[in-house]
Amino acid sequence: MFELTVSVSKTYKITIASDFSLFYERVLPFIKGENVAIVTDDTVDKLYGGAMDGFLQGKNIIKIVLRHGERSKNARNYLQIINALAENAFTRSDTVVAFGGGVIGDIAGFAASTYMRGITLIAVPTTLLAFVDSSVGGKTAIDLAAGKNLCGTFYQPSAVYINTAFLVTLPKKEIKNGLGEVIKYAFLSDTVCKKDIKKFDENLIYKCLKIKRDIVEKDERESNERALLNLGHTVGHAIEKLSGYKLPHGACVAKGIAAAIKVSEKLFGLNGDTVRKMNALLKTGKHDLNNPYSAEEISAQITADKKRQGDSVKFVALKDIGKPEIVKIAVSDLQKILKANES
Ligand SMILES: NC(=O)c1ccc[n+]([C@@H]2O[C@H](COP(=O)([O-])OP(=O)(O)OC[C@H]3O[C@@H](n4cnc5c(N)ncnc54)[C@H](O)[C@@H]3O)[C@@H](O)[C@H]2O)c1
Ligand SMILES: [Zn+2]
């Protein structure tokens, strides 16, 4: 078992275990009130819903089961959740349990943060991506027609319980998705090494979360350092959007990190050994690193992005493994570097 304390606007504990044996001790004390809303998706409910209901026996449980997938992270389902809370007379002293992957974490978190201006939120993530990324740090969101994650809040859970046994049923493609973020952490800090990634155990999840925790504690609302967590995401998001969201997020992040290595090589004049070491680390996730889009298409997509600042973007470059740096780069310069590396 591993434990991490996150101290931001709220202080809470993350438990990383290989089963549910610590759930009572670690989670139940934080479940406030008699009413508990479990927000989950149909896949997770089928697999694990019974177990979760069992743990919460004795509470007045309502369950909101959304269809699995990103398309469920929408305003209609958000209203469905908060209306269910209201209809069942939930008060500010009751609790929402987000039980699922990042989609459920984001929408349930957004609902918990806005219902009566905020009720207790417990996160029980079930995907690798949610373990190492979305369940911690307090970003909540729903998607709008105009784009992903356009509506959201910063809202921290009161407890996070990670049970790695959920990974047994997680499809390979979802594991790979999460691995894109794991690799990102391995570049952000030299505390995660190739051996850890290959071993793939609770310790790896702990190490990744420690990196995220340390960054989020310095900058909860992303005015500065938290942007480091966007390593690989500037080009990665552009590729993801160009594919019409057909390419998985984790794979796009890996392609984005490959681009970040090329940009860093140019900006910092990295030596051959450093670049070889970086590329070897990147390959640990076994992602397809080929980029199907041209430098022009990618820079046009980045220009359309709301995160752009004038003609430039904030870009996370790497001086070495474990030495990321946020730089401001003109989109035209980024395009030139990507162009020069096209094969
Ligand atoms: N809030 C944040 O900080 C943050 C960070 C990264 C990503 N996100 C968001 O997270 C979302 C992606 O999360 P995700 O990759 O977990 O997707 P997801 O929630 O859609 O889960 C992926 C699939 O796995 C299934 N699943 C979940 N747990 C399972 C299990 N144990 N066994 C079998 N199947 C299981 C789900 O039903 C779903 O079909 C995106 O919406 C993204 O924007 C948020
Ligand atoms: Zn990501």
XYZ file of C-alpha atoms and ligand atoms in Angstrom:
388
model
C 0.000 0.000 0.000
C 1.151 3.504 -0.789
C -0.195 6.750 0.502
C 0.214 10.330 -0.654
C -1.087 13.500 0.941
C -2.032 16.376 -1.333
C -2.002 19.798 0.326
C -3.652 22.430 -1.798
C -6.816 24.459 -1.092
C -7.948 21.205 0.527
C -5.735 18.539 2.084
C -6.577 14.963 1.153
C -5.066 11.521 0.963
C -4.612 9.218 -1.998
C -4.479 5.518 -1.156
C -2.900 3.176 -3.694
C -3.747 -0.463 -2.931
C -4.036 -3.728 -4.826
C -7.506 -4.501 -3.475
C -10.420 -2.977 -1.585
C -9.302 -4.108 1.874
C -8.514 -0.578 3.048
C -11.620 1.034 1.600
C -13.569 1.160 4.886
C -10.702 2.650 6.809
C -9.537 5.066 4.132
C -12.730 6.213 2.466
C -15.774 5.717 4.683
C -14.757 8.374 7.242
C -14.847 10.937 4.426
C -18.301 10.007 3.158
C -20.379 12.742 4.661
C -24.119 12.567 5.279
C -26.559 9.738 4.746
C -27.070 10.272 1.016
C -24.470 9.034 -1.432
C -24.649 9.408 -5.204
C -22.508 6.963 -7.141
C -21.754 8.318 -10.606
C -20.400 5.612 -12.892
C -20.589 4.271 -16.440
C -22.342 1.163 -17.730
C -19.121 -0.831 -18.240
C -17.748 -0.133 -14.772
C -21.177 -0.682 -13.221
C -21.502 -4.111 -14.834
C -18.047 -5.151 -13.674
C -17.788 -3.583 -10.246
C -21.086 -1.899 -9.363
C -22.114 -4.654 -6.968
C -18.888 -4.339 -4.976
C -19.256 -0.583 -4.596
C -22.921 -0.882 -3.529
C -21.802 -3.392 -0.903
C -19.257 -1.007 0.581
C -21.803 1.744 0.921
C -24.479 -0.428 2.539
C -26.375 1.441 5.201
C -26.283 4.717 3.218
C -29.122 5.979 1.043
C -27.554 5.254 -2.319
C -28.610 6.684 -5.635
C -26.774 5.565 -8.721
C -26.358 7.495 -11.943
C -25.078 5.249 -14.709
C -23.893 7.004 -17.867
C -23.056 5.358 -21.167
C -19.330 4.712 -21.353
C -17.179 7.017 -23.489
C -16.189 10.646 -23.957
C -19.523 11.606 -25.540
C -21.165 11.207 -22.152
C -19.130 14.084 -20.711
C -21.805 16.530 -21.803
C -24.092 19.219 -20.400
C -27.200 17.031 -20.610
C -25.680 14.336 -18.408
C -24.335 17.003 -16.058
C -27.885 18.302 -15.611
C -29.119 14.737 -15.153
C -26.673 14.279 -12.262
C -27.436 17.516 -10.439
C -31.176 17.081 -10.974
C -30.934 13.591 -9.461
C -29.162 15.094 -6.446
C -31.840 17.756 -6.071
C -34.749 15.351 -6.556
C -33.311 13.094 -3.870
C -32.948 16.008 -1.458
C -29.147 15.935 -1.306
C -27.790 18.678 0.908
C -24.327 20.182 1.187
C -23.486 17.576 3.776
C -23.981 14.617 1.395
C -21.502 12.941 -0.955
C -20.809 12.169 -4.606
C -18.610 9.178 -5.451
C -16.973 9.335 -8.893
C -16.530 5.674 -9.814
C -14.955 5.170 -13.223
C -12.385 6.516 -15.659
C -11.489 10.105 -16.448
C -14.828 10.802 -18.121
C -16.748 9.943 -14.948
C -14.178 11.718 -12.759
C -14.497 14.917 -14.770
C -18.298 15.079 -15.017
C -19.014 13.820 -11.482
C -16.395 16.243 -10.151
C -17.997 19.110 -12.040
C -21.431 18.152 -10.697
C -20.114 17.854 -7.117
C -18.339 21.194 -7.377
C -21.402 23.079 -8.576
C -24.307 21.393 -6.777
C -25.153 23.791 -3.927
C -21.747 25.398 -4.613
C -19.916 22.233 -3.742
C -20.574 18.951 -1.956
C -18.138 16.244 -0.835
C -16.466 14.364 -3.673
C -14.758 10.965 -3.359
C -12.777 9.633 -6.312
C -12.540 5.926 -6.995
C -10.813 5.825 -10.399
C -10.833 2.647 -12.486
C -8.530 3.317 -15.483
C -4.761 3.743 -15.626
C -5.211 7.246 -17.001
C -7.501 8.165 -14.122
C -5.095 6.585 -11.599
C -2.081 8.593 -12.692
C -3.700 11.745 -13.976
C -7.337 12.755 -13.878
C -8.330 11.641 -10.362
C -5.791 13.937 -8.733
C -5.262 17.664 -9.027
C -8.827 18.897 -8.991
C -9.598 19.697 -12.617
C -13.229 18.941 -13.469
C -14.927 19.439 -16.815
C -17.613 18.746 -19.354
C -17.282 19.105 -23.128
C -19.236 21.651 -25.153
C -20.138 21.443 -28.846
C -17.332 23.921 -29.511
C -14.661 21.789 -27.881
C -13.435 19.484 -25.161
C -13.225 20.503 -21.492
C -14.488 24.018 -22.202
C -16.601 24.195 -19.074
C -15.180 23.217 -15.712
C -13.886 24.064 -12.274
C -10.997 23.393 -9.953
C -12.429 21.243 -7.195
C -10.486 18.822 -5.041
C -11.833 15.485 -3.809
C -11.854 14.629 -0.099
C -10.266 11.208 -0.664
C -8.950 9.182 -3.596
C -8.862 5.374 -3.506
C -6.872 3.621 -6.206
C -7.345 -0.135 -6.466
C -4.919 -1.499 -9.046
C -6.971 -4.714 -9.344
C -9.254 -2.757 -11.716
C -6.511 -2.926 -14.333
C -7.183 -6.648 -14.821
C -10.310 -5.915 -16.866
C -9.068 -2.737 -18.535
C -8.656 -3.286 -22.303
C -5.086 -3.127 -23.654
C -5.819 0.024 -25.627
C -6.865 1.821 -22.448
C -3.688 0.682 -20.676
C -1.683 2.124 -23.564
C -3.643 5.342 -23.299
C -2.635 5.703 -19.658
C 0.923 4.756 -20.511
C 1.197 7.931 -22.623
C 0.810 9.952 -19.415
C 3.114 7.610 -17.453
C 5.858 8.226 -20.029
C 5.189 11.957 -19.693
C 5.965 11.751 -15.967
C 9.142 9.795 -16.727
C 10.280 12.815 -18.759
C 9.198 15.388 -16.177
C 11.222 13.818 -13.372
C 14.074 11.353 -13.289
C 12.364 9.479 -10.429
C 10.438 7.256 -12.863
C 12.762 5.061 -14.913
C 12.326 2.530 -17.699
C 12.562 -0.309 -15.175
C 9.614 1.130 -13.210
C 7.523 1.350 -16.360
C 8.316 -2.234 -17.314
C 7.531 -3.455 -13.785
C 4.212 -1.643 -13.880
C 3.068 -1.905 -10.284
C 1.620 0.204 -7.458
C 4.992 1.836 -6.973
C 4.881 3.187 -10.536
C 1.470 4.754 -9.918
C 2.735 6.202 -6.642
C 5.790 7.712 -8.337
C 3.719 9.268 -11.139
C 1.233 10.745 -8.687
C 4.018 12.105 -6.520
C 5.311 14.051 -9.513
C 1.843 15.406 -10.270
C 1.215 16.161 -6.568
C 4.469 18.110 -6.226
C 3.665 20.232 -9.282
C 0.016 20.835 -8.344
C 0.970 21.812 -4.792
C 3.132 24.599 -6.194
C 0.511 25.833 -8.635
C -3.005 24.495 -8.076
C -4.665 26.678 -10.705
C -2.108 26.472 -13.492
C -0.739 29.966 -13.505
C 2.817 28.662 -13.841
C 4.511 25.337 -13.139
C 1.353 23.275 -13.558
C 1.734 23.893 -17.293
C 4.669 21.438 -17.127
C 2.024 18.705 -17.046
C 1.219 19.702 -20.626
C 4.457 18.148 -21.887
C 3.660 16.521 -25.229
C 0.166 18.008 -25.218
C 0.647 21.056 -27.496
C 1.455 18.996 -30.573
C -0.370 15.966 -29.108
C -3.704 17.802 -28.853
C -3.264 19.183 -32.373
C -2.762 15.650 -33.731
C -5.682 14.332 -31.663
C -7.996 17.025 -33.060
C -6.744 16.579 -36.641
C -7.612 12.884 -36.349
C -11.154 13.825 -35.307
C -10.362 12.213 -31.926
C -9.872 8.850 -33.658
C -6.261 8.560 -32.458
C -6.137 7.750 -28.733
C -5.035 10.547 -26.400
C -2.076 8.598 -24.936
C -0.704 7.829 -28.388
C -1.018 11.510 -29.350
C 0.837 12.552 -26.182
C 3.654 10.157 -27.124
C 3.818 11.680 -30.624
C 3.752 15.118 -28.969
C 6.691 14.190 -26.738
C 8.593 13.014 -29.842
C 7.992 16.511 -31.279
C 9.033 18.125 -27.974
C 12.336 16.239 -28.158
C 12.943 17.617 -31.666
C 12.083 21.152 -30.583
C 14.337 20.824 -27.527
C 17.186 19.528 -29.677
C 16.952 22.670 -31.767
C 16.362 25.141 -28.913
C 18.932 23.814 -26.460
C 21.412 22.107 -28.807
C 21.032 18.777 -26.975
C 23.847 16.314 -27.630
C 23.347 13.021 -29.450
C 23.545 10.896 -26.311
C 20.807 12.863 -24.559
C 18.521 12.616 -27.587
C 19.162 8.859 -27.922
C 18.398 8.384 -24.204
C 15.176 10.363 -24.569
C 14.034 8.441 -27.626
C 14.773 5.129 -25.894
C 12.631 6.204 -22.920
C 9.817 7.298 -25.220
C 9.767 3.882 -26.879
C 9.072 2.138 -23.548
C 5.352 2.786 -24.018
C 5.429 0.975 -27.409
C 3.344 3.757 -28.962
C 3.337 4.365 -32.685
C 5.406 7.538 -32.895
C 4.707 8.312 -36.545
C 2.971 11.576 -37.102
C 0.441 11.408 -39.932
C 0.055 15.196 -40.269
C 2.196 17.871 -41.897
C 3.942 20.693 -40.044
C 1.493 23.117 -41.710
C -1.577 21.186 -40.540
C -0.253 20.977 -36.991
C 0.685 24.626 -36.722
C -2.693 25.675 -38.186
C -4.382 23.579 -35.514
C -2.202 25.110 -32.767
C -3.028 28.586 -34.079
C -6.737 27.779 -33.751
C -6.251 26.695 -30.133
C -7.468 28.933 -27.357
C -4.276 28.356 -25.366
C -2.248 30.296 -27.930
C -0.861 33.664 -26.796
C -0.784 35.939 -29.831
C 1.534 34.332 -32.386
C 3.242 32.189 -29.755
C 2.487 29.209 -27.559
C 3.767 28.103 -24.179
C 5.656 24.948 -24.965
C 7.187 22.413 -22.597
C 10.694 21.633 -23.810
C 13.319 19.359 -22.238
C 16.904 20.182 -21.337
C 17.281 16.561 -20.304
C 15.159 13.781 -18.814
C 13.827 15.282 -15.580
C 14.657 18.838 -16.682
C 11.588 20.270 -18.377
C 11.311 23.963 -19.110
C 8.373 26.095 -20.193
C 9.382 28.223 -23.187
C 7.456 30.656 -25.324
C 7.854 29.784 -28.978
C 6.433 31.419 -32.106
C 4.065 29.015 -33.884
C 5.970 29.792 -37.109
C 9.249 28.649 -35.500
C 7.578 25.516 -34.202
C 6.322 24.841 -37.717
C 9.847 25.272 -39.143
C 11.304 22.770 -36.671
C 8.542 20.235 -37.350
C 9.003 20.780 -41.100
C 12.756 20.213 -40.897
C 12.087 16.902 -39.171
C 9.500 15.636 -41.647
C 10.717 12.538 -43.449
N -9.249 16.193 -14.863
C -8.053 15.960 -15.315
O -7.045 16.413 -14.753
C -7.882 15.091 -16.519
C -6.600 14.678 -16.902
C -6.480 13.817 -17.998
C -7.621 13.408 -18.677
N -8.850 13.839 -18.289
C -10.072 13.409 -18.979
O -10.189 12.008 -18.780
C -10.946 11.450 -19.863
C -10.277 10.181 -20.317
O -10.246 9.269 -19.240
P -10.154 7.688 -19.483
O -9.062 7.423 -20.439
O -10.124 7.056 -18.151
O -11.494 7.384 -20.268
P -12.898 6.733 -19.883
O -13.400 7.229 -18.600
O -13.763 6.919 -21.077
O -12.549 5.181 -19.737
C -12.111 4.457 -20.858
C -12.964 3.207 -21.092
O -12.618 2.220 -20.141
C -13.792 1.678 -19.532
N -13.388 1.266 -18.200
C -13.140 2.047 -17.132
N -12.623 1.318 -16.121
C -12.593 0.047 -16.551
C -12.140 -1.167 -15.972
N -11.580 -1.204 -14.753
N -12.237 -2.306 -16.705
C -12.746 -2.272 -17.968
N -13.166 -1.154 -18.583
C -13.077 -0.004 -17.873
C -14.793 2.788 -19.595
O -16.101 2.290 -19.531
C -14.465 3.422 -20.944
O -15.120 2.746 -21.964
C -11.037 12.518 -20.916
O -12.345 13.055 -20.915
C -10.039 13.576 -20.471
O -10.403 14.886 -20.861
C -8.991 14.670 -17.215
Zn -3.176 14.060 -21.242
